[in-house]
Short mmCIF file of C-alpha atoms in Angstrom, two decimals:
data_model
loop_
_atom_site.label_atom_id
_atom_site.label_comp_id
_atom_site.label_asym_id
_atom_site.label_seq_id
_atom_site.Cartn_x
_atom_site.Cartn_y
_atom_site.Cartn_z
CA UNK A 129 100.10 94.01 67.09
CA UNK A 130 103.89 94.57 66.11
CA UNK A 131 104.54 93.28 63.05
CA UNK A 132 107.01 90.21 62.99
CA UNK A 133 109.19 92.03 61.72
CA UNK A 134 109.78 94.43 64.57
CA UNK A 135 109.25 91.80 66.80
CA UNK A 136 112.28 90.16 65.65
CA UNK A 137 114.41 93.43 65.08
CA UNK A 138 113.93 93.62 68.90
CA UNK A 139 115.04 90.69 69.74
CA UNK A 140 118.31 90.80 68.11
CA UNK A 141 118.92 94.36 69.49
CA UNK A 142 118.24 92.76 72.87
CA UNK A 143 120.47 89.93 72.62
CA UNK A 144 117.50 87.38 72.66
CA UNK A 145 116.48 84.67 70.04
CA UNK A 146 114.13 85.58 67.71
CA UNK A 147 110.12 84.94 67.98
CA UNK A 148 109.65 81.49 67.62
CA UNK A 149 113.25 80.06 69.08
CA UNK A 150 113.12 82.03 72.32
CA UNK A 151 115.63 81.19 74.58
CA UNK A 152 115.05 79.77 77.82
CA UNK A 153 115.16 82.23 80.83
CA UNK A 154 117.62 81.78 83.45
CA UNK A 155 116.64 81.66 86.89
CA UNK A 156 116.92 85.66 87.51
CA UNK A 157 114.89 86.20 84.42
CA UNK A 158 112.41 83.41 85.63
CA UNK A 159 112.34 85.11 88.73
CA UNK A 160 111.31 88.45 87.53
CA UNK A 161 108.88 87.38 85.52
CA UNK A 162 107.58 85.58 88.53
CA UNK A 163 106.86 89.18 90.22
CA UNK A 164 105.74 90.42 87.06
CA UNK A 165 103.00 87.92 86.85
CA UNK A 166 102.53 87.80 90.80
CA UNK A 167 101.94 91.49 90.42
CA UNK A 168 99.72 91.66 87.31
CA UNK A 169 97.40 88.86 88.87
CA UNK A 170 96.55 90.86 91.69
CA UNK A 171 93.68 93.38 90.61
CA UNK A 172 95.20 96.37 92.23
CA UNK A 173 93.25 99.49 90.61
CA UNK A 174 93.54 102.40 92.70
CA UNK A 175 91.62 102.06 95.80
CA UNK A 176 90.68 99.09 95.98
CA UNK A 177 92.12 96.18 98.62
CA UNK A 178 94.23 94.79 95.60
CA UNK A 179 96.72 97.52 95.88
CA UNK A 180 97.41 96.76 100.03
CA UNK A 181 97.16 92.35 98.75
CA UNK A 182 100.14 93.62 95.98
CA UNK A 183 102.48 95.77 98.70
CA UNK A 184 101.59 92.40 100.96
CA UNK A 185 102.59 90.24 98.06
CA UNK A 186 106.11 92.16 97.66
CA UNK A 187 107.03 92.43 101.21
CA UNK A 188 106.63 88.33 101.73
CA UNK A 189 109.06 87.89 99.14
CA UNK A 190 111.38 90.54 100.99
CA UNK A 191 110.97 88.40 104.03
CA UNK A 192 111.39 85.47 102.68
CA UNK A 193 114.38 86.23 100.95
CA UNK A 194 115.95 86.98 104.75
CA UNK A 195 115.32 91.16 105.08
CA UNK A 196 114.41 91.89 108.69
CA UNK A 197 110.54 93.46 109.41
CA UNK A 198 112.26 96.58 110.42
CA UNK A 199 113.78 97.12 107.02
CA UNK A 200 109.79 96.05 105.13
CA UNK A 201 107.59 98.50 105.86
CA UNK A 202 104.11 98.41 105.07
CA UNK A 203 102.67 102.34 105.48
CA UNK A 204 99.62 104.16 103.88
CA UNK A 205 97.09 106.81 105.02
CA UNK A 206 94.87 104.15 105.15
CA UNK A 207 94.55 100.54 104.51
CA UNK A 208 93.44 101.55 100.41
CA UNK A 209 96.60 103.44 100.37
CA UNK A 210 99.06 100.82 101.59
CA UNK A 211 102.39 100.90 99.80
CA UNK A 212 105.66 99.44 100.71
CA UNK A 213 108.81 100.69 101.54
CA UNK A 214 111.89 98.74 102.11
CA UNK A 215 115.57 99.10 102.94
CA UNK A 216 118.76 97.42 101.53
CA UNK A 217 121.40 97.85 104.17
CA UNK A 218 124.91 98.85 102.70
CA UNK A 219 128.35 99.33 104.24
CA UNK A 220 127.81 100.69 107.58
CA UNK A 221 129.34 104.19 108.09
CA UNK A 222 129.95 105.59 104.56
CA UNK A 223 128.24 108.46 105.81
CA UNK A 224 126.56 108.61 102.04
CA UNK A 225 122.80 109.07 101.67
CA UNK A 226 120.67 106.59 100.47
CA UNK A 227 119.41 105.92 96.76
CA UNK A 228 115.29 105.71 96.57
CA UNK A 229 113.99 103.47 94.20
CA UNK A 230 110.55 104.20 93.18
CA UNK A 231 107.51 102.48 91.26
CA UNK A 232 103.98 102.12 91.84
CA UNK A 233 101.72 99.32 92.61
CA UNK A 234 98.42 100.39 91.49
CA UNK A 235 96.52 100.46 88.03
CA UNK A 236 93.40 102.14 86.03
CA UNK A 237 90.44 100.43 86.32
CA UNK A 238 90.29 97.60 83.48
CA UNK A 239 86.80 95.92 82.63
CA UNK A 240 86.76 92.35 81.85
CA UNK A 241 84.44 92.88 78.82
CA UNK A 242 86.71 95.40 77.31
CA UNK A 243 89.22 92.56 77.04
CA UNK A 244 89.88 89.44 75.17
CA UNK A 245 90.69 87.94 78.19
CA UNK A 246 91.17 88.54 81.85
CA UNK A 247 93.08 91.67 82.49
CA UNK A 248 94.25 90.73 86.21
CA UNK A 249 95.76 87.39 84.78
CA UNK A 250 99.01 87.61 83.07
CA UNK A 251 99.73 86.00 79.40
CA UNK A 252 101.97 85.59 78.09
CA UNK A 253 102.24 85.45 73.89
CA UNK A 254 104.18 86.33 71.04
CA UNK A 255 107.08 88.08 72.43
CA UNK A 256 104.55 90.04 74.73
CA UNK A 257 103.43 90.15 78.07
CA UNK A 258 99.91 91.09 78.70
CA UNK A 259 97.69 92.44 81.59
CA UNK A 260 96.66 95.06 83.15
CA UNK A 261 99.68 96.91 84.87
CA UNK A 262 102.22 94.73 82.42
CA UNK A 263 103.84 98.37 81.32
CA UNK A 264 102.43 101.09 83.72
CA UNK A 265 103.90 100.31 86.06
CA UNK A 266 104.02 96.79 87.40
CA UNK A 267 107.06 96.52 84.97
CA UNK A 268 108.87 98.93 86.70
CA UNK A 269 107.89 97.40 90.36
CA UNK A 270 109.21 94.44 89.04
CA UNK A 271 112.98 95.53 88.33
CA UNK A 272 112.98 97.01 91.45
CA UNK A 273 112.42 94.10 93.81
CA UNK A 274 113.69 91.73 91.50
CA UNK A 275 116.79 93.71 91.83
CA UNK A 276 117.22 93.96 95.40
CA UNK A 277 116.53 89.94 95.75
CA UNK A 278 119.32 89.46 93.93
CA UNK A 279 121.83 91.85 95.63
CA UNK A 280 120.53 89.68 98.79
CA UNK A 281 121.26 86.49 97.29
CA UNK A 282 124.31 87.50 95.99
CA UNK A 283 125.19 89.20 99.31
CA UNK A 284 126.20 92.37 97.62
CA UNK A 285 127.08 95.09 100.04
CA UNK A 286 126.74 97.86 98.25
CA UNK A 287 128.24 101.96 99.15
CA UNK A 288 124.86 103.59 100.33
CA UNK A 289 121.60 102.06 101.72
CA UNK A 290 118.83 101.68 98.75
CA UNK A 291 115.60 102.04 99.57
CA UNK A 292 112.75 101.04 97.16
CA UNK A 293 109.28 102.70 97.83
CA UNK A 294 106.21 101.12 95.99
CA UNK A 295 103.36 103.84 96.37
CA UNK A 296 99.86 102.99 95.84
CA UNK A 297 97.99 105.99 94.20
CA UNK A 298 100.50 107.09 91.51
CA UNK A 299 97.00 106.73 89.17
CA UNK A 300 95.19 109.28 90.95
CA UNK A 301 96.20 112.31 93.64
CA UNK A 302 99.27 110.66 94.81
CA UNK A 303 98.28 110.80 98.41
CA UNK A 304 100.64 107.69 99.83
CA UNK A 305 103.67 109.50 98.41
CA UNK A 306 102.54 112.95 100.22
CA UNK A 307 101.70 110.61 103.41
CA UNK A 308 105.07 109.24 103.42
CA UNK A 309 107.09 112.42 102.85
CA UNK A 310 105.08 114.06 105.55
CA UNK A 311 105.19 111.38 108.13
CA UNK A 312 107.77 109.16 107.41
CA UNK A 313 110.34 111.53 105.50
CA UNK A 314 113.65 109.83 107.54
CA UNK A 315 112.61 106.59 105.96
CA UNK A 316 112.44 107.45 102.20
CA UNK A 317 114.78 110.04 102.44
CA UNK A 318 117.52 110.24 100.02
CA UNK A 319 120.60 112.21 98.29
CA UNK A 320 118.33 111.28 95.07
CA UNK A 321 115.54 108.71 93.61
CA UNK A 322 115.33 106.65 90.35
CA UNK A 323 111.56 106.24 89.26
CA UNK A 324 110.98 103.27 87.43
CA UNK A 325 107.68 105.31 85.79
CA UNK A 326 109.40 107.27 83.60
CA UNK A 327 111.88 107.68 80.14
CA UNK A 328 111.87 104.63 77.85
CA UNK A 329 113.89 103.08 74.59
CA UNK A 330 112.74 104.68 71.69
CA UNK A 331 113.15 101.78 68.53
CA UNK A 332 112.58 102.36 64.76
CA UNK A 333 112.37 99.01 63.32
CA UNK A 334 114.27 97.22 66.01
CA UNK A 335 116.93 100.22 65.92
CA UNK A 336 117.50 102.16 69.09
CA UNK A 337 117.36 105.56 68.67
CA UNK A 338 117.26 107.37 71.83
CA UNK A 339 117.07 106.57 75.60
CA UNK A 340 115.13 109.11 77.46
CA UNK A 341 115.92 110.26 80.80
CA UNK A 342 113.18 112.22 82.86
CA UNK A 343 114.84 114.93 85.09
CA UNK A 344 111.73 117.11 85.21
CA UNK A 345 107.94 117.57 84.67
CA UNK A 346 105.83 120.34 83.66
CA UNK A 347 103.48 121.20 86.53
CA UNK A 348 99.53 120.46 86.26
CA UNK A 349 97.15 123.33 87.33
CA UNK A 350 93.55 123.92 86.24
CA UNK A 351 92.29 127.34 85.62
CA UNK A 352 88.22 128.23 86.16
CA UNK A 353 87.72 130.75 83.45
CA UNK A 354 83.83 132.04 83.80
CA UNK A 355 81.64 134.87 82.58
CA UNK A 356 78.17 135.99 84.46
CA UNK A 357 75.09 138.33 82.85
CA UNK A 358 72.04 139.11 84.99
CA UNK A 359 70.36 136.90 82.32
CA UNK A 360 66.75 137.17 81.53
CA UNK A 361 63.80 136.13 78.95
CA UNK A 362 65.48 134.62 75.61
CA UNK A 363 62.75 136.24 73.63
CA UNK A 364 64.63 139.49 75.07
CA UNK A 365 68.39 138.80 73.64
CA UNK A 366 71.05 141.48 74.42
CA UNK A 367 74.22 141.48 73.15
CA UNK A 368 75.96 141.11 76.42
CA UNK A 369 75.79 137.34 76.74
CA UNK A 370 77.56 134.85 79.40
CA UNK A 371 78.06 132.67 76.44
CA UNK A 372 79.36 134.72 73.32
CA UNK A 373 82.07 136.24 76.11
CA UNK A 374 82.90 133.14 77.24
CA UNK A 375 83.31 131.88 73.89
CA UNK A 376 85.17 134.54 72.06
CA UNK A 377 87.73 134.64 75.62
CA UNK A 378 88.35 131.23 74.57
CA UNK A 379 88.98 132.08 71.10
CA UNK A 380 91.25 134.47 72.04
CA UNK A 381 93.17 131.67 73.66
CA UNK A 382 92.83 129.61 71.17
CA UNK A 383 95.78 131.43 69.00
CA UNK A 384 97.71 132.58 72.02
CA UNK A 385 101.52 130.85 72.65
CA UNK A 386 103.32 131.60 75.45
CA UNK A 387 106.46 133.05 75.30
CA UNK A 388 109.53 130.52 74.75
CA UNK A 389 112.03 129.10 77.78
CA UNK A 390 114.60 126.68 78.35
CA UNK A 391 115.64 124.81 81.28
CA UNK A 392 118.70 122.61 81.33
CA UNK A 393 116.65 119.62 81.17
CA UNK A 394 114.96 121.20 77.69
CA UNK A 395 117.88 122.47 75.91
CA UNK A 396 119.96 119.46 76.63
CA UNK A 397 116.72 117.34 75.62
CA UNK A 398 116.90 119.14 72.38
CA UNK A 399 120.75 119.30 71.71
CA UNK A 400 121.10 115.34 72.16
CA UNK A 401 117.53 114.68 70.38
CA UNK A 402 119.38 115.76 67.43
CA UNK A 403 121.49 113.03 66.90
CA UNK A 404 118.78 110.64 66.34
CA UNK A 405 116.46 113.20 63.85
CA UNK A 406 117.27 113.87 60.35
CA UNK A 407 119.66 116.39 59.16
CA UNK A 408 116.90 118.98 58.52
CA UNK A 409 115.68 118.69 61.86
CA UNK A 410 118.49 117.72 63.72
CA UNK A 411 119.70 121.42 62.63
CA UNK A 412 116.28 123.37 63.68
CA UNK A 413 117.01 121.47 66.97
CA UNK A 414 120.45 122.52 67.63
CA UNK A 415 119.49 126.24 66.59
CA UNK A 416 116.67 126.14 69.14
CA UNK A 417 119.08 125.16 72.14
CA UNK A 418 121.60 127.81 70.38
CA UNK A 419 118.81 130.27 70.56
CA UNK A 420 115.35 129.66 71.48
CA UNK A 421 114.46 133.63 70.52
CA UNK A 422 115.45 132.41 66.70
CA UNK A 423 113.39 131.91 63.58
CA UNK A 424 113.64 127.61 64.49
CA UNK A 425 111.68 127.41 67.52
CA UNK A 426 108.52 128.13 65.55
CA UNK A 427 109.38 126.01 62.92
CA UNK A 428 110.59 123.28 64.98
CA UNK A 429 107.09 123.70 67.43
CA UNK A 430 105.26 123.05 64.22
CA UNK A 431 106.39 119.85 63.37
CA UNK A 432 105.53 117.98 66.35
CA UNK A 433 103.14 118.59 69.77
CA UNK A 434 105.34 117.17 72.04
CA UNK A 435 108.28 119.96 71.05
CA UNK A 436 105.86 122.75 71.65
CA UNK A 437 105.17 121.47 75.10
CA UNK A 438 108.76 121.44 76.13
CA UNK A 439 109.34 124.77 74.54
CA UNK A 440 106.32 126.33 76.51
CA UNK A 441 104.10 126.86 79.10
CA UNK A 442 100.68 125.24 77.33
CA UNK A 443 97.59 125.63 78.44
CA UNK A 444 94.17 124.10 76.48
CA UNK A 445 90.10 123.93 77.30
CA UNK A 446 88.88 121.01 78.27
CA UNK A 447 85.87 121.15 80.08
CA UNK A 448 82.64 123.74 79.00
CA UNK A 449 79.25 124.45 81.23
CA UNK A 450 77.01 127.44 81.00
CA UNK A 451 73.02 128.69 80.72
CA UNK A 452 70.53 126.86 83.04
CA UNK A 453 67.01 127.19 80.84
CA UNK A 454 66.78 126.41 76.89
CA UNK A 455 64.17 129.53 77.12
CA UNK A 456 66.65 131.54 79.44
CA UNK A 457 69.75 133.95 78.25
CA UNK A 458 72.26 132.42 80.06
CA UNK A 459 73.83 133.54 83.70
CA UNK A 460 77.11 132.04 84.07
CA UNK A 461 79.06 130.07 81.31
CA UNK A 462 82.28 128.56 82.11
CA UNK A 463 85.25 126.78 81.17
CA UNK A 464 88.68 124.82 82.71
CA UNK A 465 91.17 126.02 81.15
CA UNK A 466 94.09 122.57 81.46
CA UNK A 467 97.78 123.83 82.02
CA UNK A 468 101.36 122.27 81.96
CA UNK A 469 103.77 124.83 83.44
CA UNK A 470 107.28 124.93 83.11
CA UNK A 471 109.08 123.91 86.45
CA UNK A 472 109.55 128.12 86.65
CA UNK A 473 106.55 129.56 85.56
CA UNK A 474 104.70 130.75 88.66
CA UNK A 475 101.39 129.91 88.87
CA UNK A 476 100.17 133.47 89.35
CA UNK A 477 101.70 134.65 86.87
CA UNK A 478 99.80 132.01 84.30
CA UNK A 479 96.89 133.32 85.83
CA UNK A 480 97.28 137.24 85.19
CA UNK A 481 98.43 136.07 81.52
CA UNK A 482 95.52 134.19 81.10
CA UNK A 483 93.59 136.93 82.43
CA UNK A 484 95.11 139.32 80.73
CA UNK A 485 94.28 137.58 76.73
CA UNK A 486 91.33 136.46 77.42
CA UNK A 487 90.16 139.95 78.50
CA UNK A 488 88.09 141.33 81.35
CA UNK A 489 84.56 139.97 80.55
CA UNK A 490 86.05 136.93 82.16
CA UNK A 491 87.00 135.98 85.28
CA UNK A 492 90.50 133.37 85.74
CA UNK A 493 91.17 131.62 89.10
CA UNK A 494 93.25 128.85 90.20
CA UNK A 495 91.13 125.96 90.69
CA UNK A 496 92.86 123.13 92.88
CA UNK A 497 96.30 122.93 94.17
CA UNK A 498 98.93 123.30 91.82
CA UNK A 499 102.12 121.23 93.48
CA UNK A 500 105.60 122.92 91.83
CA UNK A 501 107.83 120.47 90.73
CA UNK A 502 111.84 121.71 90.26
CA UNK A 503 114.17 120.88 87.87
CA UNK A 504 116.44 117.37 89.08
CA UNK A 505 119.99 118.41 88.35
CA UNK A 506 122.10 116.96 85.23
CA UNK A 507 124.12 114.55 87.80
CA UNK A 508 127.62 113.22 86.17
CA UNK A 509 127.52 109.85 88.24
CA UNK A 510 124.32 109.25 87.08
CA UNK A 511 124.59 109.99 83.67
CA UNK A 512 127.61 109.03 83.06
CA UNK A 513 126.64 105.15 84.26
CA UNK A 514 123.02 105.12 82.09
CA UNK A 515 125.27 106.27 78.89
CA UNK A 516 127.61 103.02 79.56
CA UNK A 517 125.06 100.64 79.97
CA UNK A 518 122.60 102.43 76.94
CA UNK A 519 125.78 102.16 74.68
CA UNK A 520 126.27 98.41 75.62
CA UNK A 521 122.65 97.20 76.29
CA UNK A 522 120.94 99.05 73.37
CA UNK A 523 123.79 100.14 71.01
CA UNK A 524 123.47 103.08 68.45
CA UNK A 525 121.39 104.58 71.58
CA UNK A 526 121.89 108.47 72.97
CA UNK A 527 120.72 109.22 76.41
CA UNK A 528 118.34 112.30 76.14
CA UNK A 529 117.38 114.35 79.45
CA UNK A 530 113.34 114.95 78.81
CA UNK A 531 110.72 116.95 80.49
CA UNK A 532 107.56 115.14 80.73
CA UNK A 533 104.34 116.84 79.46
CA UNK A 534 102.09 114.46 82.27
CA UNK A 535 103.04 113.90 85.45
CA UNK A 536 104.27 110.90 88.13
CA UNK A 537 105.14 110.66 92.21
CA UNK A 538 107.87 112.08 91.14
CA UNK A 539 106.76 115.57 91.20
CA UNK A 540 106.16 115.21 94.43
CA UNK A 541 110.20 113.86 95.28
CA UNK A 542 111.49 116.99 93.48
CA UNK A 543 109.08 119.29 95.58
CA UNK A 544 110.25 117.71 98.69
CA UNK A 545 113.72 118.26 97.56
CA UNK A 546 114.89 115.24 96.39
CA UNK A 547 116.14 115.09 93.03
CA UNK A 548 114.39 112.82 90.92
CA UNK A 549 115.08 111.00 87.65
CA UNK A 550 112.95 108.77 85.41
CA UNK A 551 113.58 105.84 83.12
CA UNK A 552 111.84 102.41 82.64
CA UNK A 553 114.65 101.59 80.65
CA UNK A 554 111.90 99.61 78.77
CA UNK A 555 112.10 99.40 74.87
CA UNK A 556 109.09 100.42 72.45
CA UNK A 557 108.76 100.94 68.89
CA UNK A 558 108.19 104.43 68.57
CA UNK A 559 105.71 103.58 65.46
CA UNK A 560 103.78 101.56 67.85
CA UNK A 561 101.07 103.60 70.41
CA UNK A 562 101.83 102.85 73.96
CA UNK A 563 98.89 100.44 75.69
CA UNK A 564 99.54 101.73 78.97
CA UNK A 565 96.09 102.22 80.79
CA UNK A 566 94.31 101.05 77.41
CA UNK A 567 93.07 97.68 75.91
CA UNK A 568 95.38 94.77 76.10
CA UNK A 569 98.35 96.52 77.84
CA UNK A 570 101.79 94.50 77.29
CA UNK A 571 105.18 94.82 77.46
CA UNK A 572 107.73 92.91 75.52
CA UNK A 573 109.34 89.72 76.89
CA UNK A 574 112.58 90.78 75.70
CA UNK A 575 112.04 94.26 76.35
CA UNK A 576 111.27 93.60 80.34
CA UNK A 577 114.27 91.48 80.99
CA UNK A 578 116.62 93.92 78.88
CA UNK A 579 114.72 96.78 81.70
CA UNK A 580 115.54 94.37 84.41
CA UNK A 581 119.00 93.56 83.75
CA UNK A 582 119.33 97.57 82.96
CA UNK A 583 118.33 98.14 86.58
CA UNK A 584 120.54 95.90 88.17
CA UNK A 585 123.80 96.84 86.48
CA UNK A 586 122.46 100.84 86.91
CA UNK A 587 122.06 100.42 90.27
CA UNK A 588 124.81 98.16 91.62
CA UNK A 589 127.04 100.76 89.31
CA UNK A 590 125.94 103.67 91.15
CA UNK A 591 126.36 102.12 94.47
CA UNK A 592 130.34 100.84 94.03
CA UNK A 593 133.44 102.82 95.10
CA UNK A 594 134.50 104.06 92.03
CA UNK A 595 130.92 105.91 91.73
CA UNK A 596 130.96 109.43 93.34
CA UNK A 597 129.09 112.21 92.80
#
């Protein structure tokens, strides 16, 4: 639990009363936590009929709220799989492509018993909401629609057409995403998309620090690294073994970095990082960026994981088998070998590195498809409008491009060529461990409206006349 402390420190950053004399919601703010709840109450784990019952859930609300059934669109590979994808009409003939708004409707898996109370029915207490979904990404769904059913009450006609897209696998292999860009492409289609899974407030003791910004992701592949021996009687041991070379290739890995690289997301990540890190490391930070061939980028990788990873292609075991008999020398022994590529690294070329220090009494393939996923362009428009509204909504705040370790539908907008950018706008003490897909997920009352109010002045911003690319 935040302390009260913190709890209160958030508050007063987000303009709301502190815990205890919380002030009553309006009827936007009642509204979206209407969906929120809606949403979380519906037990949509990946897979399951929940996640079709939640896109259903969403487009009624569209309906209702006067959009036409040829702008809500419920589409999925297969009734599992059903997302949602609808379109906000905007001034007829501006010639200007539309913005996609993206989230996902589906959870982990959440067991009852794991759980002081029902995950799949929302509570809300102590400046929290909980449930499963709450924060990953239900949140995010949330701000989306309850952003477009205001434009439509409001009758805002904005520049551009927005279309939100509510995918319903993000969890797992992101299949409805791949579905919809491969059969439906003119409907999601866009100059670029905004993914409300992504990029968060960063808070130290109720002070915001940074806002991040995700304008790329490091690409997943997993590497089958195995050794084979003819094997025989373990009373007979040799000292060719499956085992020992498996073991000592992995070793080898073990104390192997790849070489250092900056993209434009990484360098800027690091040059406006610096702002918000003390002097000492603010200056290893700017020295990286300056040069990341320099004495700092080793010094600076040291100090935290999550540096490394943007510095680097990493790659890490995660997975062992080998031997078949406990009176047998051992035939095959192997390992998966987890990697998160940079946006250029080819795959191939992991693979022959790989290969290469783990030495030839192993064997390295690809195992899976590896999906690239490009770097999304620094746009001025956009960043120019989330640095407004960051220095108004969450003051003291810098904007800070990121490249995401993990992964999101996301990857799969950038490989389709649509540039694709990430923030929940959603505020979290950076002290505190995220709950997303763990016990007792929440999100902060405060911290969901501030996100919701975020999107709708983002948005409607970046959809006005004075807004060009």
């Amino acid at each position: 639990m935040a302390t009260l402390r913190s709890i209160f420190a958030l508050a007063t950053l987000l303009g709301a009363a502190p815990l205890g004399a919380q002030a009553a919601l309006d009827a936007n703010q009642r509204e979206a936590r209407d969906i929120l709840r809606q949403l979380v109450n519906i037990n949509s784990t990946t897979g399951t009929p929940g996640v079709k019952r939640a896109a259903e859930a969403m487009a009624q609300r569209f309906r209702l709220a006067g959009f036409s059934a040829a702008d809500v669109r419920l589409l999925g590979p297969t009734p599992a799989l059903t997302g949602l994808v609808v379109r906000y009409r905007g001034r007829a003939g501006s010639g200007t492509r539309p913005i996609v708004l993206m989230a996902h409707l589906d959870v982990v898996p959440a067991r009852r018993a794991d759980w002081p109370f029902d995950p799949f029915v929302l509570q809300e207490k102590d400046g929290w909401y909980y449930g499963r979904g709450a924060e990953d990404d239900k949140a995010g769904v949330a701000s989306i629609v309850a952003t477009l059913l205001r434009f439509k009450r409001e009758k805002y006609v904005p520049e551009r057409d927005l279309v939100a897209v509510l995918t319903a696998d993000e969890e797992t292999d992101g299949r409805s995403i791949q579905w919809l860009l491969a059969n439906h492409r003119a409907l999601i289609d866009g100059e670029y998309a905004l993914n409300a899974d992504a990029g968060n407030v960063n808070l130290e003791q109720g002070k915001a620090l940074t806002h991040t910004l995700q304008a790329s992701e490091k690409v997943f592949a997993n590497f089958k690294v195995e050794a084979t021996n003819p094997g025989g009687h373990s009373s007979l041991p040799r000292k060719d073994n499956a085992i020992y070379d498996l073991s000592m290739a992995l070793a080898k890995l073990a104390v192997f970095d790849f070489p250092v690289r900056l993209n434009e997301v990484s360098r800027a990540y690091f040059r406006q990082s610096a702002a918000a890190q003390p002097a000492d490391v603010a200056a290893l930070m700017i020295a990286v960026a300056d040069n990341p061939a320099g004495p700092a980028t080793a010094q600076l990788a040291a100090k935290n994981p999550y540096w490394n990873s943007v510095l680097r292609t990493t790659c890490v075991a995660t997975l062992l088998s080998g031997g078949h008999a406990d009176n047998a020398l051992p035939q095959r022994a192997a390992a998966n070998v987890n990697c998160r590529m940079l946006p250029d690294d080819p795959t191939d070329s992991v693979r022959t590195t790989l290969q290469r220090v783990m030495g030839s009494a192993v064997k390295v393939t690809v195992d899976g498809t590896v999906t690239n996923s490009p770097v999304s362009p620094l746009r001025s428009d956009l960043m120019g409008v989330v640095d407004r509204l960051t220095r108004t909504q969450f003051p003291g705040a810098t904007v800070v491009p990121e490249m995401s370790a993990g992964a999101t539908d996301g990857l799969f907008m950038r490989n389709a060529g649509i540039p694709t950018y990430g923030l929940t706008a959603i505020a979290f003490e950076q002290s505190e461990p995220s709950r997303a897909h763990g016990q007792e997920e929440r999100v902060g009352v405060n911290a969901f409206h501030a996100a919701v109010r975020f999107w709708y002045e983002m948005v409607k911003s970046l959809t006005t006349p004075s807004v060009t690319p």
